[in-house]
Amino acid sequence: MSWHPRYRSSKFRNVYGKAASKEKCYDCVPITHSVHDNHFCAVNPNFIAVVTECVGGGAFLVIPIKQTGKLDPHYPKVCGHKGNVLDIKWNPFNDFVIASCSEDSTVKIWDIPNQLLKRNITSPKKELLGHAGRVILIEWHPTADNILFSSGYDYKIMIWNLDVKEAVISKPVKILDAHADVVLSMSFNTDGSLLATACRDRKIRVIDPRAGAVLQVASYKSHKVNKVLFLGNMKKLFSTGTSRWNNRQIALWDQNDLSVPLLEEDLDGSSGLLFPIYDSDTHMLYVVGKGDGNIRYYEISPEKPYLNYLMEYRSHLPQKGIGMMPKRGLDVSSCEIFRFYKLIPTKGLIEPISMIVPRRSESYQEDIYPLTAAAQPALTAQQWLNGVNKGPLLVSLRPGSGAVNSVPQSLEPQPLMETTDLSQQQGWGGRMPLEDKQKPREIEDGRKQLKVEDKSPKNEQTCLSNCFDIFECPPPKTENELLQMFYRQQEEIRRLRELIIQRDVQIKQLELEIRNLCTDT
């Protein structure tokens, strides 16, 4: 008889949720009272957008991510819709472009300026006209640039190509007419070649969006589905809904066989919706309850029991919606692996909640930060429409690291990258090899070129650190924030001094090598 350990070893077993202090929350925010089951919040490393109450149409707020504290009641809004805004989503490849959909049957694309808003934004960059009823869902394609999906009360999913010059687009590139009722949820697999939908007819569908073909249908009667989610490359789907007895329920499905769920579990008897959120880097699944303050989190494994319960974050303040910060906006120095932005309309508050792995070391923890999706598209819109599939470009979260391709092809010119790498190796590597037998004139020219190349990044860093931009770094509001800013400046001064000393050593080494070559000649 084999022995199975009671506790499974996992580096995320002790993850805990930590709510932000009052100073780091967003207060006095007029959060929408809409009854639709959407997140009503979208976050990226620069901005937080939240659907708000507005008289005479729909609007949403766009607040710089560092502008915490009380919000000015007259803060400008993005208000170009004639009906209530139902969903907002940031472009995953451009932090200054956001899409919104509304009860007025339109989808609008907005450009957000890189500065504090001074007046309301009323003119969109693009307007998409095609739905015959209110539009309730929008989703950006995860790897292709400028591809947007929208769904509405006309039971249709429309695919839009925004890579065109027209400001008003009235004809989508594809219409998916495979549903008999309203689509409640949409989710892509990793490379965006498949789309999973949850419909009000209680069925889950897996669709090839370019061909318009329905590949799999789940019509399991004891599970009334509300939300569905692709679990990355696990070849599995996760859904939330209700059971026959109206208990909140979760279910796990095989992507290639939706006849019977692999796992089915009742959670509680509450009436609020469950939002599933999956982190494909850590294989952690978060289940956020609407109308309560709980966030359950699990770890997904490819083998049975598939779903491993970790812990639950509890709060007495109920959430109406939730926003998620992309991985590239996390604080890796505090071992933060996920961050939620919780909408609390009863207090007009947006509360950040950080999911943290407890570690004693303050250095970068590479085992909990694998390569994650970058902010660059892997495909153009036309390439994806022509049938090309490609996984997302990957990037390391280690401070100072650059983007890494998931495929051998590179979108950047290769010679320029090689030249830059060579100059960095010469600048930081210390001594140059004497066997190159360069002439003194050539070495002197190379030394001048090295000085020019080394000068530009230093000037750029100095400009970025010394210029005071209220968008990038708002003024300190408390004595503690002022001390933190002072310590950061002292640390940067120390780092720059070390950099100058290293450059002086490199210059002396080069001068010594030039003298040696002159002597040999």
XYZ file of N, CA and C in Angstrom, residues 66-262:
591
model
N -0.001 56.272 -9.531
C 0.671 56.771 -8.325
C -0.084 57.907 -7.647
N -1.190 58.313 -8.217
C -1.956 59.420 -7.629
C -2.983 58.852 -6.650
N -2.506 58.416 -5.504
C -3.376 57.837 -4.493
C -3.936 58.935 -3.593
N -4.812 58.522 -2.679
C -5.427 59.483 -1.774
C -6.798 59.905 -2.268
N -7.258 61.038 -1.780
C -8.591 61.519 -2.139
C -8.609 62.065 -3.557
N -9.663 61.718 -4.277
C -9.824 62.181 -5.659
C -10.631 63.471 -5.677
N -10.181 64.405 -6.491
C -10.908 65.657 -6.656
C -12.299 65.361 -7.223
N -13.358 65.871 -6.610
C -14.710 65.595 -7.132
C -14.934 66.122 -8.539
N -14.107 67.065 -8.980
C -14.225 67.600 -10.335
C -13.159 67.022 -11.265
N -12.619 65.868 -10.913
C -11.581 65.250 -11.744
C -12.159 64.929 -13.122
N -11.423 65.232 -14.215
C -11.956 65.002 -15.573
C -12.263 63.529 -15.837
N -13.239 63.306 -16.712
C -13.676 61.964 -17.072
C -13.495 61.729 -18.561
N -13.579 60.459 -18.926
C -13.661 60.073 -20.342
C -15.130 59.803 -20.605
N -15.803 60.707 -21.283
C -17.269 60.661 -21.367
C -17.740 60.938 -22.790
N -17.641 59.958 -23.664
C -18.132 60.109 -25.028
C -19.284 59.199 -25.366
N -19.674 58.304 -24.457
C -20.780 57.379 -24.716
C -22.113 58.032 -24.365
N -23.168 57.609 -25.088
C -24.513 58.119 -24.817
C -25.270 57.254 -23.815
N -24.744 56.065 -23.547
C -25.341 55.171 -22.553
C -24.313 54.754 -21.527
N -24.740 54.004 -20.529
C -23.834 53.582 -19.460
C -22.704 52.719 -20.012
N -21.498 52.961 -19.518
C -20.339 52.143 -19.896
C -20.429 50.814 -19.140
N -20.280 49.697 -19.877
C -20.443 48.370 -19.297
C -19.130 47.614 -19.139
N -18.116 47.939 -19.931
C -16.843 47.227 -19.823
C -15.725 48.113 -20.364
N -14.547 48.010 -19.749
C -13.354 48.740 -20.196
C -12.168 47.791 -20.144
N -11.259 47.904 -21.122
C -10.067 47.062 -21.176
C -8.909 47.858 -21.768
N -7.753 47.815 -21.095
C -6.550 48.446 -21.626
C -5.954 47.586 -22.736
N -5.385 48.251 -23.729
C -4.625 47.548 -24.759
C -3.404 46.905 -24.099
N -3.203 45.582 -24.234
C -2.068 44.942 -23.552
C -0.713 45.354 -24.092
N -0.684 46.000 -25.269
C 0.586 46.390 -25.888
C 0.776 47.905 -25.943
N -0.146 48.658 -25.371
C -0.028 50.112 -25.343
C -0.754 50.604 -24.091
N 0.020 51.077 -23.116
C -0.562 51.499 -21.842
C -1.346 52.796 -21.940
N -1.397 53.411 -23.098
C -2.095 54.683 -23.255
C -3.279 54.574 -24.212
N -3.738 53.352 -24.462
C -4.913 53.109 -25.307
C -5.858 52.204 -24.541
N -7.127 52.614 -24.459
C -8.137 51.852 -23.735
C -9.389 51.749 -24.592
N -10.066 50.597 -24.492
C -11.323 50.369 -25.209
C -12.462 50.351 -24.206
N -13.629 50.820 -24.644
C -14.818 50.819 -23.787
C -16.032 50.450 -24.624
N -17.004 49.802 -23.993
C -18.262 49.481 -24.665
C -19.412 49.951 -23.797
N -20.587 50.105 -24.411
C -21.656 50.811 -23.719
C -23.029 50.289 -24.132
N -24.041 50.769 -23.415
C -25.427 50.471 -23.755
C -25.866 51.146 -25.050
N -25.072 52.098 -25.564
C -25.437 52.781 -26.807
C -25.032 51.991 -28.048
N -24.656 50.703 -27.881
C -24.351 49.769 -28.979
C -23.036 50.077 -29.677
N -22.165 50.845 -29.055
C -20.895 51.193 -29.696
C -19.726 50.715 -28.852
N -18.588 50.574 -29.528
C -17.299 50.347 -28.878
C -16.398 51.502 -29.286
N -15.718 52.107 -28.329
C -14.862 53.254 -28.618
C -13.446 52.982 -28.118
N -12.484 53.477 -28.894
C -11.064 53.367 -28.558
C -10.561 54.761 -28.217
N -9.873 54.877 -27.086
C -9.463 56.192 -26.573
C -7.947 56.250 -26.429
N -7.404 57.414 -26.763
C -6.002 57.730 -26.474
C -5.943 58.526 -25.179
N -5.134 58.050 -24.233
C -4.991 58.729 -22.943
C -3.645 59.453 -22.930
N -3.627 60.757 -22.662
C -2.354 61.497 -22.679
C -1.442 61.102 -21.524
N -0.149 61.286 -21.734
C 0.855 60.948 -20.727
C 1.050 62.121 -19.766
N -0.033 62.520 -19.135
C 0.007 63.629 -18.183
C -1.333 63.671 -17.458
N -1.417 64.516 -16.456
C -2.673 64.647 -15.730
C -3.742 65.253 -16.633
N -4.955 64.668 -16.576
C -6.050 65.209 -17.375
C -6.479 66.564 -16.817
N -6.697 67.508 -17.714
C -7.143 68.839 -17.302
C -8.583 69.105 -17.698
N -9.094 68.342 -18.672
C -10.491 68.492 -19.098
C -11.022 67.136 -19.545
N -12.320 67.037 -19.658
C -12.951 65.789 -20.071
C -12.517 65.392 -21.480
N -12.362 64.084 -21.700
C -12.079 63.563 -23.038
C -13.403 63.113 -23.637
N -13.772 63.693 -24.749
C -15.062 63.379 -25.376
C -14.925 62.829 -26.786
N -13.747 62.943 -27.398
C -13.561 62.491 -28.776
C -12.709 61.239 -28.797
N -13.269 60.100 -29.220
C -12.484 58.864 -29.256
C -11.543 58.824 -30.447
N -10.546 57.962 -30.327
C -9.620 57.741 -31.441
C -10.302 56.973 -32.553
N -11.078 55.953 -32.198
C -11.843 55.167 -33.168
C -13.186 54.814 -32.558
N -14.167 54.605 -33.441
C -15.505 54.212 -33.020
C -15.940 53.021 -33.860
N -16.412 51.969 -33.172
C -16.793 50.730 -33.842
C -18.307 50.594 -33.796
N -18.935 50.573 -34.968
C -20.386 50.504 -35.087
C -20.749 49.220 -35.817
N -21.515 48.361 -35.191
C -21.885 47.109 -35.846
C -22.902 46.312 -35.059
N -22.922 46.486 -33.749
C -23.859 45.729 -32.919
C -25.250 46.349 -32.978
N -26.263 45.474 -32.890
C -27.655 45.921 -32.934
C -28.231 46.125 -31.533
N -27.496 45.778 -30.505
C -27.944 45.973 -29.131
C -26.785 46.420 -28.268
N -27.044 46.544 -26.984
C -26.000 47.006 -26.079
C -24.808 46.040 -26.094
N -23.608 46.595 -25.983
C -22.374 45.812 -26.001
C -21.913 45.659 -24.556
N -21.742 44.386 -24.128
C -21.464 44.153 -22.707
C -20.061 43.609 -22.449
N -19.374 43.093 -23.473
C -18.055 42.498 -23.263
C -17.103 42.923 -24.368
N -15.858 43.189 -23.994
C -14.779 43.413 -24.961
C -13.535 42.691 -24.464
N -12.734 42.189 -25.407
C -11.488 41.497 -25.079
C -10.461 41.772 -26.170
N -9.249 42.159 -25.770
C -8.142 42.303 -26.696
C -7.521 40.934 -26.967
N -7.027 40.740 -28.179
C -6.327 39.497 -28.489
C -5.006 39.461 -27.719
N -4.619 38.298 -27.157
C -3.440 38.270 -26.284
C -2.098 38.379 -26.986
N -2.003 38.080 -28.293
C -0.700 38.119 -28.968
C -0.690 38.978 -30.228
N -1.837 39.222 -30.851
C -1.894 39.997 -32.099
C -2.227 41.451 -31.785
N -1.567 42.342 -32.483
C -1.754 43.769 -32.255
C -3.037 44.256 -32.919
N -3.778 45.130 -32.212
C -4.951 45.821 -32.760
C -6.071 44.888 -33.207
N -6.239 43.753 -32.516
C -7.387 42.878 -32.745
C -8.256 42.917 -31.485
N -9.538 43.267 -31.669
C -10.450 43.418 -30.546
C -11.710 42.591 -30.791
N -12.174 41.888 -29.754
C -13.414 41.123 -29.805
C -14.459 41.858 -28.967
N -15.714 41.852 -29.458
C -16.813 42.474 -28.716
C -18.040 41.583 -28.805
N -18.852 41.638 -27.759
C -20.068 40.829 -27.707
C -21.178 41.651 -27.092
N -22.412 41.420 -27.590
C -23.525 42.221 -27.115
C -24.824 41.454 -27.025
N -25.900 42.216 -26.860
C -27.226 41.630 -26.705
C -27.827 41.181 -28.035
N -27.123 41.328 -29.132
C -27.560 40.755 -30.396
C -27.064 39.323 -30.569
N -26.457 38.737 -29.494
C -25.979 37.356 -29.431
C -24.788 37.106 -30.362
N -24.144 38.132 -30.828
C -23.044 37.978 -31.783
C -21.722 38.425 -31.167
N -20.644 37.758 -31.590
C -19.289 38.179 -31.251
C -18.654 38.736 -32.521
N -18.151 39.958 -32.444
C -17.558 40.609 -33.612
C -16.063 40.792 -33.408
N -15.303 40.534 -34.469
C -13.855 40.679 -34.457
C -13.503 41.929 -35.255
N -12.771 42.833 -34.643
C -12.432 44.124 -35.263
C -10.928 44.208 -35.492
N -10.570 44.721 -36.662
C -9.182 45.042 -36.973
C -9.017 46.554 -36.870
N -8.301 46.994 -35.839
C -8.134 48.434 -35.620
C -6.948 49.004 -36.374
N -6.235 48.156 -37.102
C -5.050 48.606 -37.835
C -5.447 49.191 -39.182
N -6.380 50.134 -39.156
C -6.852 50.817 -40.367
C -6.865 52.321 -40.088
N -6.962 53.109 -41.144
C -6.894 54.564 -40.997
C -8.243 55.174 -40.618
N -9.343 54.496 -40.931
C -10.656 55.074 -40.681
C -10.897 55.280 -39.189
N -11.504 56.414 -38.852
C -11.836 56.700 -37.458
C -13.132 56.023 -37.042
N -14.024 55.786 -38.012
C -15.287 55.094 -37.747
C -15.290 53.804 -38.552
N -15.359 52.668 -37.853
C -15.350 51.351 -38.495
C -16.728 50.738 -38.300
N -17.416 50.484 -39.403
C -18.781 49.968 -39.324
C -18.886 48.511 -39.750
N -17.769 47.919 -40.190
C -17.820 46.535 -40.661
C -16.717 45.731 -39.996
N -17.045 44.771 -39.134
C -16.014 43.920 -38.528
C -15.436 42.949 -39.549
N -14.261 42.428 -39.266
C -13.634 41.487 -40.200
C -14.267 40.111 -40.096
N -14.931 39.818 -38.965
C -15.559 38.509 -38.786
C -16.678 38.634 -37.764
N -17.781 37.899 -38.002
C -18.899 37.842 -37.057
C -19.122 36.387 -36.680
N -19.062 36.100 -35.372
C -19.308 34.753 -34.871
C -20.764 34.682 -34.401
N -21.577 33.925 -35.154
C -23.002 33.815 -34.860
C -23.307 32.389 -34.425
N -22.749 31.981 -33.275
C -22.872 30.601 -32.818
C -23.626 30.479 -31.506
N -24.226 31.576 -31.016
C -24.881 31.554 -29.714
C -26.364 31.857 -29.866
N -27.134 31.217 -29.011
C -28.582 31.412 -29.027
C -29.042 32.375 -27.945
N -28.113 32.897 -27.173
C -28.448 33.830 -26.097
C -27.245 34.735 -25.844
N -27.332 35.547 -24.799
C -26.291 36.532 -24.502
C -25.019 35.825 -24.031
N -23.880 36.261 -24.545
C -22.582 35.734 -24.120
C -22.188 36.422 -22.816
N -21.908 35.616 -21.800
C -21.592 36.154 -20.476
C -20.103 36.284 -20.219
N -19.278 35.534 -20.971
C -17.833 35.531 -20.694
C -17.086 35.078 -21.936
N -15.890 35.638 -22.131
C -14.999 35.238 -23.228
C -13.594 35.073 -22.666
N -12.866 34.072 -23.186
C -11.497 33.835 -22.735
C -10.697 33.200 -23.858
N -9.441 33.653 -24.027
C -8.542 33.120 -25.052
C -7.582 32.115 -24.438
N -7.120 31.181 -25.280
C -5.986 30.367 -24.866
C -4.703 31.182 -25.027
N -3.548 30.568 -24.781
C -2.306 31.338 -24.687
C -1.966 32.068 -25.976
N -2.060 31.406 -27.122
C -1.695 32.054 -28.384
C -2.879 32.690 -29.101
N -4.051 32.663 -28.505
C -5.211 33.315 -29.107
C -5.813 32.586 -30.288
N -5.508 31.302 -30.459
C -6.073 30.550 -31.585
C -7.443 29.973 -31.263
N -7.805 29.914 -29.976
C -9.106 29.383 -29.550
C -9.777 30.371 -28.612
N -11.099 30.372 -28.656
C -11.907 31.244 -27.810
C -12.930 30.395 -27.068
N -12.967 30.530 -25.753
C -13.976 29.847 -24.941
C -15.019 30.867 -24.502
N -16.296 30.485 -24.578
C -17.382 31.389 -24.212
C -18.333 30.691 -23.257
N -18.923 31.484 -22.373
C -20.016 31.036 -21.510
C -21.252 31.825 -21.900
N -22.357 31.109 -22.115
C -23.566 31.735 -22.629
C -24.694 31.600 -21.614
N -25.686 32.451 -21.757
C -26.822 32.398 -20.846
C -27.666 31.140 -21.045
N -27.467 30.426 -22.150
C -28.156 29.145 -22.349
C -27.476 28.010 -21.582
N -26.525 28.360 -20.675
C -25.837 27.431 -19.765
C -24.838 26.524 -20.491
N -24.406 26.902 -21.643
C -23.473 26.076 -22.405
C -22.112 26.748 -22.501
N -21.075 25.909 -22.469
C -19.705 26.371 -22.710
C -19.323 25.953 -24.115
N -18.738 26.876 -24.868
C -18.336 26.585 -26.243
C -16.861 26.908 -26.428
N -16.173 26.070 -27.174
C -14.808 26.340 -27.614
C -14.863 26.572 -29.113
N -14.418 27.752 -29.534
C -14.613 28.209 -30.910
C -13.271 28.529 -31.543
N -13.134 28.195 -32.829
C -12.032 28.690 -33.650
C -12.471 30.040 -34.198
N -11.957 31.155 -33.695
C -12.521 32.463 -34.055
C -12.334 32.837 -35.522
N -11.249 32.403 -36.156
C -11.037 32.785 -37.560
C -11.922 31.981 -38.500
N -12.129 30.692 -38.199
C -12.998 29.865 -39.038
C -14.460 30.006 -38.641
N -14.718 30.440 -37.413
C -16.094 30.551 -36.942
C -16.714 29.223 -36.569
N -15.922 28.168 -36.442
C -16.425 26.826 -36.170
C -16.451 26.567 -34.673
N -17.520 25.932 -34.197
C -17.631 25.516 -32.801
C -16.993 24.141 -32.679
N -15.906 24.038 -31.911
C -15.161 22.786 -31.798
C -15.699 21.894 -30.695
N -16.138 22.481 -29.575
C -16.648 21.707 -28.442
C -17.808 22.471 -27.802
N -18.780 21.706 -27.302
C -19.915 22.299 -26.588
C -20.158 21.489 -25.316
N -20.302 22.185 -24.194
C -20.634 21.537 -22.922
C -22.029 21.974 -22.513
N -22.912 21.003 -22.332
C -24.281 21.293 -21.887
C -24.591 20.430 -20.674
N -23.764 20.568 -19.653
C -23.892 19.786 -18.422
C -24.990 20.421 -17.574
N -26.073 19.703 -17.313
C -27.282 20.290 -16.745
C -27.125 20.688 -15.281
N -26.240 20.021 -14.543
C -26.132 20.327 -13.113
C -25.179 21.479 -12.827
N -24.667 22.136 -13.866
C -23.757 23.272 -13.675
C -24.216 24.420 -14.566
N -24.782 25.461 -13.951
C -25.222 26.637 -14.696
C -24.053 27.616 -14.762
N -23.420 27.701 -15.913
C -22.159 28.425 -16.034
C -22.401 29.933 -16.137
N -21.541 30.712 -15.495
C -21.548 32.176 -15.617
C -20.264 32.708 -16.243
N -19.130 32.195 -15.778
C -17.832 32.643 -16.285
C -16.988 31.431 -16.649
N -16.183 31.574 -17.715
C -15.309 30.488 -18.147
C -13.933 31.065 -18.420
N -12.911 30.219 -18.251
C -11.532 30.697 -18.346
C -10.645 29.589 -18.886
N -9.795 29.933 -19.866
C -8.751 29.024 -20.313
C -7.629 29.024 -19.272
N -7.126 27.840 -18.921
C -6.029 27.734 -17.969
C -4.702 27.605 -18.715
N -4.316 28.647 -19.406
C -3.030 28.699 -20.085
C -2.805 27.536 -21.024
N -1.651 26.887 -20.887
C -1.304 25.733 -21.718
C -1.660 24.405 -21.059
N -2.527 24.419 -20.068
C -2.892 23.197 -19.352
C -3.875 22.324 -20.129
N -4.421 22.849 -21.253
C -5.444 22.138 -22.030
C -6.710 21.929 -21.202
N -6.989 22.871 -20.308
C -8.157 22.747 -19.445
C -8.912 24.079 -19.388
N -10.199 23.958 -19.042
C -11.052 25.121 -18.830
C -11.536 25.119 -17.386
N -11.728 26.307 -16.867
C -12.272 26.463 -15.513
C -13.504 27.343 -15.616
N -14.561 26.953 -14.925
C -15.803 27.724 -14.990
C -16.371 27.913 -13.587
N -17.102 28.997 -13.430
C -17.827 29.268 -12.191
C -19.302 29.428 -12.541
N -20.145 29.062 -11.602
C -21.581 29.156 -11.835
C -22.345 28.722 -10.602
N -23.521 28.123 -10.828
C -24.363 27.664 -9.730
C -24.800 26.232 -9.990
N -25.100 25.523 -8.908
C -25.568 24.147 -9.003
C -27.091 24.122 -9.113
N -27.662 22.923 -9.108
C -29.117 22.792 -9.172
C -29.785 23.411 -7.949
N -29.111 23.423 -6.822
C -29.657 23.965 -5.580
C -29.200 25.403 -5.347
N -28.723 26.068 -6.422
C -28.308 27.478 -6.380
C -27.148 27.734 -5.426
N -26.306 26.745 -5.224
C -25.047 26.970 -4.523
C -23.996 27.449 -5.517
N -23.123 28.317 -5.045
C -22.012 28.746 -5.922
C -21.086 27.550 -6.160
N -20.698 27.370 -7.418
C -20.012 26.147 -7.808
C -18.867 26.455 -8.761
N -17.802 25.664 -8.672
C -16.701 25.741 -9.629
C -16.562 24.387 -10.314
N -16.044 24.405 -11.545
C -15.885 23.162 -12.304
C -14.637 23.264 -13.165
N -13.993 22.117 -13.377
C -12.796 22.022 -14.205
C -13.098 21.075 -15.366
N -12.701 21.460 -16.588
C -13.052 20.721 -17.792
C -11.807 20.396 -18.605
N -11.894 19.288 -19.331
C -10.882 18.961 -20.334
C -11.229 19.727 -21.606
N -10.267 20.449 -22.141
C -10.505 21.287 -23.318
C -11.021 20.475 -24.515
N -10.597 19.222 -24.641
C -10.971 18.401 -25.797
C -12.170 17.501 -25.532
N -12.746 17.543 -24.327
C -13.907 16.718 -24.007
C -14.726 17.431 -22.935
N -15.781 18.105 -23.374
C -16.600 18.897 -22.462
C -17.881 18.169 -22.065
N -17.925 16.862 -22.228
C -19.149 16.125 -21.902
C -19.397 16.087 -20.393
N -18.344 15.814 -19.620
C -18.442 15.737 -18.162
C -17.254 16.482 -17.562
N -17.462 17.275 -16.515
C -16.323 17.988 -15.912
C -15.369 17.038 -15.199
N -14.088 17.398 -15.209
C -13.104 16.615 -14.467
C -13.280 16.766 -12.962
